Coordinates of C-alpha atoms in Angstrom, one line a residue:
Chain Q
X31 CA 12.9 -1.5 -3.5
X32 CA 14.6 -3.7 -6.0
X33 CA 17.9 -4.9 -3.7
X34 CA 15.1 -6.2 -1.4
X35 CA 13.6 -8.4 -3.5
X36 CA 15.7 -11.6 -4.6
X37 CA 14.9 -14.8 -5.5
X38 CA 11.4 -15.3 -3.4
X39 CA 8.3 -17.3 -4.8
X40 CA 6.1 -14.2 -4.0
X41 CA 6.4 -11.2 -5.4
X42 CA 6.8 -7.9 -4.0
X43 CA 5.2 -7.7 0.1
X44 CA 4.4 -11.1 1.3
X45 CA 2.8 -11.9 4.4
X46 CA 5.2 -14.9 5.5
X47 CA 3.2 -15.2 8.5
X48 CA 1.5 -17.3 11.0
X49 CA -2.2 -17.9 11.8
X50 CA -4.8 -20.1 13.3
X51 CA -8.1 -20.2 14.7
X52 CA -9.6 -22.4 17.2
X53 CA -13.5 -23.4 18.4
X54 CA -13.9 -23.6 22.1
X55 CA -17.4 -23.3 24.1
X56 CA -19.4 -20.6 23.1
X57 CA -17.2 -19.1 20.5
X58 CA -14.3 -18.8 18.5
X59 CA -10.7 -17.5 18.2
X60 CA -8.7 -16.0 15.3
X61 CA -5.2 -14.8 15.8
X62 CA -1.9 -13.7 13.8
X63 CA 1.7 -12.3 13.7
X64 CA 2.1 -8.8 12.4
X65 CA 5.2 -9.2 10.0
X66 CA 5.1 -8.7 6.3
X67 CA 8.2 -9.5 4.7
X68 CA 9.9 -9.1 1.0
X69 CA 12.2 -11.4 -0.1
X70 CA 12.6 -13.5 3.2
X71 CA 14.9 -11.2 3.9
X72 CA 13.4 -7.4 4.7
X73 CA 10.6 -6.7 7.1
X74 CA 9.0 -3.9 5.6
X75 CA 6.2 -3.7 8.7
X76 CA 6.1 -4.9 12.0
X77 CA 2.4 -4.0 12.7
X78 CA 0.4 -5.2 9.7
X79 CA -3.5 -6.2 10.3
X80 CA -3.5 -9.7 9.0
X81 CA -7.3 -10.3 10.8
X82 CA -9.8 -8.5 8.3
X83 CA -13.1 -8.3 9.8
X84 CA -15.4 -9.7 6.7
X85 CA -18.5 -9.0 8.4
X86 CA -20.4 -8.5 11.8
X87 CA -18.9 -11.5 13.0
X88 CA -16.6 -12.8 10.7
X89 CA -13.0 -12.5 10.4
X90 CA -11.0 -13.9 8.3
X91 CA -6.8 -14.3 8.5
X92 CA -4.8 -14.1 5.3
X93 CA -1.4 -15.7 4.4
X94 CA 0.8 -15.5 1.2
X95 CA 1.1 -12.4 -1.1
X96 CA 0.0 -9.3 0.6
X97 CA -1.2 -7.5 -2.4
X98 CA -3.3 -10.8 -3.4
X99 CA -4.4 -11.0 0.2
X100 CA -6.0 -7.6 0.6
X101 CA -7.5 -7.0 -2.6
X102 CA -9.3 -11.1 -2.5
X103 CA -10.9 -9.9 1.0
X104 CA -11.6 -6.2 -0.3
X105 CA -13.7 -8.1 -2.5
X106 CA -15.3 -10.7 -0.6
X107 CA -16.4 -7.9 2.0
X108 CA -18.2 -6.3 -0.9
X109 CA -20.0 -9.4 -1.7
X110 CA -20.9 -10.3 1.5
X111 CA -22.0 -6.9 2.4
X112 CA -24.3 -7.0 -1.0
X113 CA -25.3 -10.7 -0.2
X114 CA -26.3 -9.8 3.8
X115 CA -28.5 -7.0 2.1
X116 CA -30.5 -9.2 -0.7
X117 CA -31.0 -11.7 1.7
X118 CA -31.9 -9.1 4.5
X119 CA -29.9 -11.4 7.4
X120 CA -26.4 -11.7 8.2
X121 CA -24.1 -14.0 6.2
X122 CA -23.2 -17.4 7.4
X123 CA -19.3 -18.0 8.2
X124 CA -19.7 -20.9 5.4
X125 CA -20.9 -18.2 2.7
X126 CA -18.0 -16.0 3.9
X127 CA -16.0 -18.9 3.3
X128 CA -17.2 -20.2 -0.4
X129 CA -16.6 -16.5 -1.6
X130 CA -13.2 -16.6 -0.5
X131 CA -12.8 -20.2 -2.0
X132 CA -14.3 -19.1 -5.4
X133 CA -12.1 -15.7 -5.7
X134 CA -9.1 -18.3 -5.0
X135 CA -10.1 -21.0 -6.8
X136 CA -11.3 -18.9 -9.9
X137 CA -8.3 -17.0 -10.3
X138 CA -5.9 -19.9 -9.0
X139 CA -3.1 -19.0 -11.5
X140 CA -2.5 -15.9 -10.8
X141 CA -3.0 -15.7 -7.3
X142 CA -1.1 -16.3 -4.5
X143 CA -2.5 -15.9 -1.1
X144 CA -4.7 -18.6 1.4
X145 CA -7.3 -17.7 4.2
X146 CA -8.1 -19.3 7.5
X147 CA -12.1 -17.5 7.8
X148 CA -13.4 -18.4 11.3
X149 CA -17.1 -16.8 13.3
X150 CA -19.9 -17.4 14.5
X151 CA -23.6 -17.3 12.9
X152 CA -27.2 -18.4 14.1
X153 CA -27.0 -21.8 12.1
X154 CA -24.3 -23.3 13.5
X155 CA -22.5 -21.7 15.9
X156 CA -19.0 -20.7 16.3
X157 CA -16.9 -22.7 13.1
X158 CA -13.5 -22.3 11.4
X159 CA -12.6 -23.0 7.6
X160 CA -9.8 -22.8 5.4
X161 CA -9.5 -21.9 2.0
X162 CA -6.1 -22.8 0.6
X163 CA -4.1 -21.9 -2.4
X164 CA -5.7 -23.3 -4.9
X165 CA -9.3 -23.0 -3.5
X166 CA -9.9 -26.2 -1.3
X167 CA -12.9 -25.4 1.2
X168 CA -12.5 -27.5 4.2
X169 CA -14.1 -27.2 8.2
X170 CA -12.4 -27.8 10.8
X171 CA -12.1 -27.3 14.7
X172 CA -8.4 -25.9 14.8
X173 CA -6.2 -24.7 12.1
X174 CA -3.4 -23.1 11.4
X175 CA -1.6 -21.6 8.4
X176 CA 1.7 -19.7 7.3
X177 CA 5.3 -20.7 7.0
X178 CA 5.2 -20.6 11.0
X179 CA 2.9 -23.0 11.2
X180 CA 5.4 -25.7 10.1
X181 CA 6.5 -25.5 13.8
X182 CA 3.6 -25.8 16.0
X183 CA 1.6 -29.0 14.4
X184 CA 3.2 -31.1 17.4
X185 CA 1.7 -28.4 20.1
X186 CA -1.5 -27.9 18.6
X187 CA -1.9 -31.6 18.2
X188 CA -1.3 -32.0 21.3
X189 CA -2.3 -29.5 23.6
X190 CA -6.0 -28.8 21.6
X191 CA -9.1 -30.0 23.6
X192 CA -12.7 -29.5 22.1
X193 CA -14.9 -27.3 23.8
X194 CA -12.3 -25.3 26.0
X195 CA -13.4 -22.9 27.7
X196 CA -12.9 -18.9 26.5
X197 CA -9.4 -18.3 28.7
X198 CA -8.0 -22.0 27.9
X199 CA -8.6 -21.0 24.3
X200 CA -7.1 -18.0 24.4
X201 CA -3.7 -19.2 26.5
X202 CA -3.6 -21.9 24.0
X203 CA -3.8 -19.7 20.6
X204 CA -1.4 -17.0 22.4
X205 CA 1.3 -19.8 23.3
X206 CA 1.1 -21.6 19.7
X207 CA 1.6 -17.6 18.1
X208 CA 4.8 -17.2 20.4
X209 CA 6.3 -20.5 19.8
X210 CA 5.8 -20.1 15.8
X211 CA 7.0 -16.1 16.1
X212 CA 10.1 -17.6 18.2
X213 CA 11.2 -19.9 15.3
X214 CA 10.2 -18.6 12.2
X215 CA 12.0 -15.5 11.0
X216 CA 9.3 -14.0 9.1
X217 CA 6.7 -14.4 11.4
X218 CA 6.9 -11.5 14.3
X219 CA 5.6 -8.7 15.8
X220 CA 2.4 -8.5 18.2
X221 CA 0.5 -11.4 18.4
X222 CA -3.4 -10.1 17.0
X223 CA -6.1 -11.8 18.2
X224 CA -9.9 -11.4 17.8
X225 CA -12.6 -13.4 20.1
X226 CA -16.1 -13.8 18.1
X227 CA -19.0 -14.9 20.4
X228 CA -23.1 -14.5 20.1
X229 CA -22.6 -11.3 22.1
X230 CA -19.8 -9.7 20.0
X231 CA -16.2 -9.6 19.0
X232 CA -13.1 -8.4 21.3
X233 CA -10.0 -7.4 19.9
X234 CA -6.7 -8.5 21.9
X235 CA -3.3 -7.1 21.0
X236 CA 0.1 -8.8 23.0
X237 CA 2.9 -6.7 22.4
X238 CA 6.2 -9.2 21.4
X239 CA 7.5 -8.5 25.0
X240 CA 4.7 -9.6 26.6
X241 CA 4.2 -13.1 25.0
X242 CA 4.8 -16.2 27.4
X243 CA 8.5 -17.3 27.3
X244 CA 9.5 -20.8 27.2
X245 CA 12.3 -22.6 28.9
X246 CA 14.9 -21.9 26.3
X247 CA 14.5 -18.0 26.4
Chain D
X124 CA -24.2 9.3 -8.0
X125 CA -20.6 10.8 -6.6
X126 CA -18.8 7.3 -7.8
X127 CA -14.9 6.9 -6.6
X128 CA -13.7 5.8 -10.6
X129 CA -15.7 8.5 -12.3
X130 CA -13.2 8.9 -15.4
X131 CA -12.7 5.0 -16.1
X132 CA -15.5 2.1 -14.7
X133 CA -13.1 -0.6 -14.3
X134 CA -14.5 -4.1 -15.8
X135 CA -15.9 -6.3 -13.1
X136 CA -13.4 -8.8 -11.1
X137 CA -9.7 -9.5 -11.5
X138 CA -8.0 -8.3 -14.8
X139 CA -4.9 -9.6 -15.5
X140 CA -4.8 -9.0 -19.6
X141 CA -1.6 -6.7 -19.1
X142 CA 0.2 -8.8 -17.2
X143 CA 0.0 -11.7 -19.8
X144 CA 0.8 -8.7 -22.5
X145 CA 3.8 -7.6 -20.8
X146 CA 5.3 -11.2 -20.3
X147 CA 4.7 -11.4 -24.2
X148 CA 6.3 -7.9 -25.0
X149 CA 9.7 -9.4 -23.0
X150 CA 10.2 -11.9 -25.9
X151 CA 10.1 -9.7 -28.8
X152 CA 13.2 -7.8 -27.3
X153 CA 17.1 -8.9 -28.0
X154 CA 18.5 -10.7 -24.8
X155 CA 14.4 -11.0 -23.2
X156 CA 15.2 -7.8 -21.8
X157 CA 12.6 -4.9 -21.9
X158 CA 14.0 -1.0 -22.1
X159 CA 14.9 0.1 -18.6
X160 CA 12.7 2.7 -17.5
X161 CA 13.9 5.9 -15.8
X162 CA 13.8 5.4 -12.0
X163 CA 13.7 8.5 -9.4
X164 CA 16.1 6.7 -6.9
X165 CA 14.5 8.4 -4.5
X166 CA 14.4 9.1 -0.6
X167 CA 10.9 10.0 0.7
X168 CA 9.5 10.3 4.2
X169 CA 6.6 10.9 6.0
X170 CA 5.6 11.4 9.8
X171 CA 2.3 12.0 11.1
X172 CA 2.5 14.3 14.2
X173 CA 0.1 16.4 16.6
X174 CA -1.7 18.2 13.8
X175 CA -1.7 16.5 11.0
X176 CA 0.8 15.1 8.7
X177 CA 4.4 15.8 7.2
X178 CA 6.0 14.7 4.1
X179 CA 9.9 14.9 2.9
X180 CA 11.6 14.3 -0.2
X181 CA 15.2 14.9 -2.0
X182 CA 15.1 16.7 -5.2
X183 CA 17.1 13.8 -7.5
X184 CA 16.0 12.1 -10.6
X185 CA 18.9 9.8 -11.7
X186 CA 19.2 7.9 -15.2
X187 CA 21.9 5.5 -14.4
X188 CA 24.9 7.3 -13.1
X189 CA 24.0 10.6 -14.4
X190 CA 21.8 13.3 -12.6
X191 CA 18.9 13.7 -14.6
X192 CA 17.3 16.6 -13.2
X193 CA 18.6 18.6 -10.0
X194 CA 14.8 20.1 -8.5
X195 CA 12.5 17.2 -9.4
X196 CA 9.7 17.4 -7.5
X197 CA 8.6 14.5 -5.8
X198 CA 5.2 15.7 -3.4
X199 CA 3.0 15.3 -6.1
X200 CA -0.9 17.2 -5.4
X201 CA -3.6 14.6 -4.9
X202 CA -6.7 16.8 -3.4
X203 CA -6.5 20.2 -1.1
X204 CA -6.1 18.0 1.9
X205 CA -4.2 15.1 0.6
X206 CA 0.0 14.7 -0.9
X207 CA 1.6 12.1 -2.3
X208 CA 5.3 11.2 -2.4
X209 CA 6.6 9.0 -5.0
X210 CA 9.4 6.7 -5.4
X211 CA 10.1 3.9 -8.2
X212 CA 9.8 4.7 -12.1
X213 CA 9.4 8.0 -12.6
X214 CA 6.7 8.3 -15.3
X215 CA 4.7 6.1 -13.3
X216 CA 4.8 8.0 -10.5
X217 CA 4.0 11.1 -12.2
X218 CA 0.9 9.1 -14.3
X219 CA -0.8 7.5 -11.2
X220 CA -0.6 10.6 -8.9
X221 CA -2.6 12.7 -11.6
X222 CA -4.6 10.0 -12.6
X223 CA -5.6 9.9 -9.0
X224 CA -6.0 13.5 -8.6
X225 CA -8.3 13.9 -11.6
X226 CA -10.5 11.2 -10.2
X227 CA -10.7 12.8 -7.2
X228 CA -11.2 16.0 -8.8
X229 CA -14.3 14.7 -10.4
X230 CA -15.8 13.1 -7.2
X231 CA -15.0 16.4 -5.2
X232 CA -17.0 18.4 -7.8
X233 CA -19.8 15.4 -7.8
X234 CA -20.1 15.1 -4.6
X235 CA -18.9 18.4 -3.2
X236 CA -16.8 16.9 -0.3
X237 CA -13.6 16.6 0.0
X238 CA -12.3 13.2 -0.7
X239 CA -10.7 11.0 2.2
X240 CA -7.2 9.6 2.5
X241 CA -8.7 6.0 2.8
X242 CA -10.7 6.8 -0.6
X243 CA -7.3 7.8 -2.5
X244 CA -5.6 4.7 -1.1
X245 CA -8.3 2.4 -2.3
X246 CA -8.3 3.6 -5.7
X247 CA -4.7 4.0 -5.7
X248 CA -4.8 0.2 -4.5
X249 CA -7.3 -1.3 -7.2
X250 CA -5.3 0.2 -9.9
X251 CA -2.0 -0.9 -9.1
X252 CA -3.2 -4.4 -8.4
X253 CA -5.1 -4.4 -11.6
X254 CA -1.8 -4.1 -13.2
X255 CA -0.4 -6.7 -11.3
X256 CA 3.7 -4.8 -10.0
X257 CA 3.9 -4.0 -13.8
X258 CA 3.7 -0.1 -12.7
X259 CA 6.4 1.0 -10.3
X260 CA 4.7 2.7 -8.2
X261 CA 6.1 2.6 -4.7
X262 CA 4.0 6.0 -2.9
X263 CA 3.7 7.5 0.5
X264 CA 0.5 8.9 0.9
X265 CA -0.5 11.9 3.8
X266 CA -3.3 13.8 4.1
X267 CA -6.0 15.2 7.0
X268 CA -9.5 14.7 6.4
X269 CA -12.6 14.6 9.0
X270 CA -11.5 11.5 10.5
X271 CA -8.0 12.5 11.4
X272 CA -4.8 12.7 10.3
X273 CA -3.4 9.4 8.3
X274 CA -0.4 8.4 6.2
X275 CA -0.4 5.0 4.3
X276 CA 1.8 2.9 1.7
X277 CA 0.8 1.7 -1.2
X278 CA 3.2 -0.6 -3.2
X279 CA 3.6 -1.4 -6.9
X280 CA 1.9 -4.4 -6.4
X281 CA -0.9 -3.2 -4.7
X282 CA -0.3 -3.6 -1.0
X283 CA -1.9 -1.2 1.4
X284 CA -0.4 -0.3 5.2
X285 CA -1.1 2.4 7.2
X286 CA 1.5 3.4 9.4
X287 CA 2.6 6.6 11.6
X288 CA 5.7 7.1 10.2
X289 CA 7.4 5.7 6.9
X290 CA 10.1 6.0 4.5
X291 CA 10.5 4.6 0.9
X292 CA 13.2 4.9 -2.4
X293 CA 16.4 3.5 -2.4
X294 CA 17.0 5.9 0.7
X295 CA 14.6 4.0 2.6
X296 CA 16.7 2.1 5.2
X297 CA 19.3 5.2 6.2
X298 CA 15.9 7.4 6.6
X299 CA 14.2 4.9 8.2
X300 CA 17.1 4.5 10.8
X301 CA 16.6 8.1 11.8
X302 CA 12.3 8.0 11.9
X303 CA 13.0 4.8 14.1
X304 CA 15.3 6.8 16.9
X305 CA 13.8 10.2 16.6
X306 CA 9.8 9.3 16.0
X307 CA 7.3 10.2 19.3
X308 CA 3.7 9.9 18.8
X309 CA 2.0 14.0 19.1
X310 CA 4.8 15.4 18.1
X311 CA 5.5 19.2 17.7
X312 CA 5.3 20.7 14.4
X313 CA 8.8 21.9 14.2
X314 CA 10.4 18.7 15.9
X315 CA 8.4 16.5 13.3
X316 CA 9.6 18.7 10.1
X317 CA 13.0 18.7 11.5
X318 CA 12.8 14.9 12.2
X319 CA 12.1 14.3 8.1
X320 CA 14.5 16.6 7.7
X321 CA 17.0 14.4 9.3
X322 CA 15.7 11.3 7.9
X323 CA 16.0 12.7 4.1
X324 CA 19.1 14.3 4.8
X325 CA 20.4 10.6 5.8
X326 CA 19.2 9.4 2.5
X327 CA 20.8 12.3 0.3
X328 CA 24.1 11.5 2.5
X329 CA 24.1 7.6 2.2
X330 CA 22.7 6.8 -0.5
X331 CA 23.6 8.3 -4.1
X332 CA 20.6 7.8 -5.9
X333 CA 19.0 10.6 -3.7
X334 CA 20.6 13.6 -3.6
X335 CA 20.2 17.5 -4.1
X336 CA 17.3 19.8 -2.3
X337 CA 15.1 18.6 0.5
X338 CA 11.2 19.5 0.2
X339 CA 9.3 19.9 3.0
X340 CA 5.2 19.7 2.5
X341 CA 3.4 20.1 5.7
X342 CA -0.4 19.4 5.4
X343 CA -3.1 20.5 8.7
X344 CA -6.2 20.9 9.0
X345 CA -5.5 24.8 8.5
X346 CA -4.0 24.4 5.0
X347 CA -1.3 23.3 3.1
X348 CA 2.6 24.6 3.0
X349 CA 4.8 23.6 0.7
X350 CA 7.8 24.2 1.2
X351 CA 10.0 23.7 -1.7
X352 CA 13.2 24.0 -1.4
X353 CA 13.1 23.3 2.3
X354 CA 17.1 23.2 2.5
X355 CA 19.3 23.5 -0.3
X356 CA 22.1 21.3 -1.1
X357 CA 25.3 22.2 0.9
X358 CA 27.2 20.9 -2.9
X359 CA 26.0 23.8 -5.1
X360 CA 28.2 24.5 -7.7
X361 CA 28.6 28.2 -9.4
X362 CA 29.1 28.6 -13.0
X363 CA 32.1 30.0 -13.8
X364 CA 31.2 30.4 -17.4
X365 CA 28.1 32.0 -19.3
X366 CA 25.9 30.0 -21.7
X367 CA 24.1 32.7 -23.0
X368 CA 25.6 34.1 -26.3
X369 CA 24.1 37.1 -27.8
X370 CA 22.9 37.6 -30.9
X371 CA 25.3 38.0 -33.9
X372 CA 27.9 35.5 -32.8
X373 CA 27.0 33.2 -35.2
X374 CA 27.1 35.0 -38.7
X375 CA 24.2 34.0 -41.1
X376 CA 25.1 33.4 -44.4
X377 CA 22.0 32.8 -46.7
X378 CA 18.1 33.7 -45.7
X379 CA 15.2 32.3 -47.9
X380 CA 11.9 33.1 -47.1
X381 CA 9.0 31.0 -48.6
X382 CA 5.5 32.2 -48.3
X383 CA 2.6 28.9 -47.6
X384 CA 0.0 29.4 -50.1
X385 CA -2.9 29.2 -48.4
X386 CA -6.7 28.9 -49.7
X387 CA -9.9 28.9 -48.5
X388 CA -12.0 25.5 -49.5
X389 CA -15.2 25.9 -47.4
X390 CA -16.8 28.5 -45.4
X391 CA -20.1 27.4 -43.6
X392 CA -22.1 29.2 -40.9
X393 CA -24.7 27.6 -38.3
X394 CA -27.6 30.1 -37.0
X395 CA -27.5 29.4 -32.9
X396 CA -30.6 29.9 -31.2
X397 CA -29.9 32.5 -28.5
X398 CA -32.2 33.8 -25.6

């Protein structure tokens, strides 16, 4: 696989991707391309699960180095599992979250790979963190992460309300996936996106053809 | 307790020690370069179809330019149920197959279940991250277990995908054009093995680091075939000459024969308690 790989900051399979995830009323959305990409230049699969369920109802979205990505939330499902178990309740989305942050911010050198962790839990409700790179923890109502997230700050900015309702959320998190997929060439695929309310969790798949066009298409 | 590591627990958390070895070993060489390893330049292919799974491979082990063996097998034997195709260095490909299959040897006699695809993958995974791309390991995995029929990818640096059909090696993107037209989800068994047929045979012809025999291993609930060589090279050459030469042709000129003198230093016997 060697030709494939050139001059790239991450090596081997990276996810090059886009992701976000969004509170509206009652519940939360996480979404995602489906490309991973080697070099910036090969897409080695079109259909690769970015949304890892963590837990019951928590999922958590990964971005940067595939291999890094897979194996941090291999781990953090173990330890939540274990955790959910000693403490004979389900995890919080924020405990989810610090495992992440502490796998990441632990092993900061070597790794390469952030996480957008979003659910819901009896505490507080639907929320949505984001670990970064290095292992910053922070909460927020909307987020997004990738390299094609560069190009949709202006529409999530804007077009973001607080408590949406369920379909508004979803149209919203669907559009901003097809405008980043439409300009970033290694974000692609199916858009993949996973609804978490008190009642359960729904998986949504949008094949690339059937993702809302825009005026320039 | 059937454990998936029973030959080697694995120290807790990341472990990156060989990684910061390796990137110490690259300074002790003239020019920072470390001693090329042998690669298989390789095509492999796998499809999964109605009843279960099929795997390809060409039969070529290249050192550089020369052909370094001809019939190099490539499906390497995980578990009953489960083959492994490898492409990338070929010692590590050979090393992390059996590796895998003794573990899962061990587990099978612990537990006595067959193992599952998922539960090769996994271990295949945590290994190969462990060491952090340093193996090259690039491996198609197929197998059937009691939850269906699966192939997956695992990659030198420890990333997992699970795919219907796939092809790896330098032959990858000629046999991957081919599995792209031709591959159907349920297909036939004789449609899929002639479908990674095609997509090796478009490696072996377009690329020349793959080359030679195909092999064929179709896996089923039923059993295992292995079919080895599934097609032979159209390119075979004939000897013209002999290389055997009989005895006599070279004339010996002096024998000496020197006799090891041997003593004994210690005898000792143990009385075993028998029933």
């Amino acid at each position: 696989m060697e030709k494939h790989f050139t001059d790239s900051r991450v090596k081997g399979v990276s996810t090059g991707t886009t992701i976000l995830a969004a509170v509206f009323d009652g519940g939360v959305v996480i979404g995602s391309d489906s490309r991973a990409s080697i070099g910036g230049e090969y897409v080695s699969s079109k259909t690769i699960n970015k949304v890892i369920q963590v837990h019951d109802r928590i999922f958590c979205c990964m971005a940067g180095s595939l291999a890094d990505a897979q194996a941090v939330t291999k781990t953090a499902k173990f330890q939540l599992s274990f955790h959910s178990i000693q403490m004979e309740s389900p995890p919080l989305v924020i405990s989810a979250a610090s495992v992440l942050k502490q796998l990441c911010y632990n092993n900061k050198e070597e790794l390469q790979a952030g996480f957008i962790t979003a659910g819901w839990d009896k505490k507080k409700g639907p929320q949505v963190y984001v670990v970064s790179l290095g292992g910053m923890l922070i909460s927020q109502p909307v987020t997004i992460g990738g390299s094609g997230s560069t190009y949709i700050y202006g529409y999530v900015d804007a077009k973001y309300k607080v408590n949406m309702t369920r379909e508004e959320c979803l149209q919203f998190a669907t559009n901003a996936l097809a405008l980043a997929m439409g300009r970033d060439n290694v974000s692609g695929g199916v858009a993949n996106l996973v609804v978490i309310t008190e009642e359960g969790v729904e998986h949504i798949v949008i094949p690339g053809d059937k993702l809302p066009r825009f005026s320039d298409e | 307790m059937a454990l998936s590591n029973v030959l080697d627990s694995p120290a807790a958390g990341f472990n990156f020690d060989n990684a910061a070895r390796n990137a110490a070993f690259e300074g002790l060489f003239e020019g920072g370069q470390t001693p090329k390893p042998l690669k298989t330049g390789t095509t492999i292919a796998g499809v999964v179809f109605k009843d279960g799974v099929v795997l390809g491979a060409d039969t070529r082990a290249t050192s550089s330019e020369v052909v370094a063996d001809k019939m190099c097998a490539k499906i390497h034997y995980i578990s009953p149920n489960i083959y492994c195709c490898g492409a990338g260095t070929a010692a590590d490909t050979e090393k992390t197959t059996d590796l895998l299959s003794s573990n899962l040897t061990v587990f099978s006699l612990n537990s006595g279940r067959n193992p599952r695809v998922v539960m090769a993958v996994n271990i295949l995974q945590d290994m190969l991250y462990r060491y952090h791309g340093q193996i090259g390991a690039n491996l198609i995995l197929g197998g059937v277990d009691c939850t269906g029929n699966h192939l997956y990818t695992v990659g030198p640096y420890g990333s997992v995908n699970k795919v219907p059909y796939l092809a790896m090696g330098s032959g990858d993107l000629a046999a991957l054009g081919i599995l792209e037209d031709g591959f159907q989800h349920d297909l036939e068994l004789e449609k899929a093995k002639k479908l990674v047929r095609d997509a090796v045979h478009s490696g072996i012809m377009n690329d020349l680091g793959s080359g030679n025999n195909i092999d064929i291993c179709v896996i089923t609930a039923e059993g295992v075939d292995y079919i080895r060589p599934f097609q032979e090279s159209e390119f075979k050459d004939r000897r013209e000459i002999k290389y055997k030469y009989r005895q006599g042709t070279t004339p010996v000129l002096t024998k000496k024969i020197t006799p090891l003198k041997m003593e004994v230093v210690q005898e000792t016997t143990q009385k075993m308690e028998t029933v």
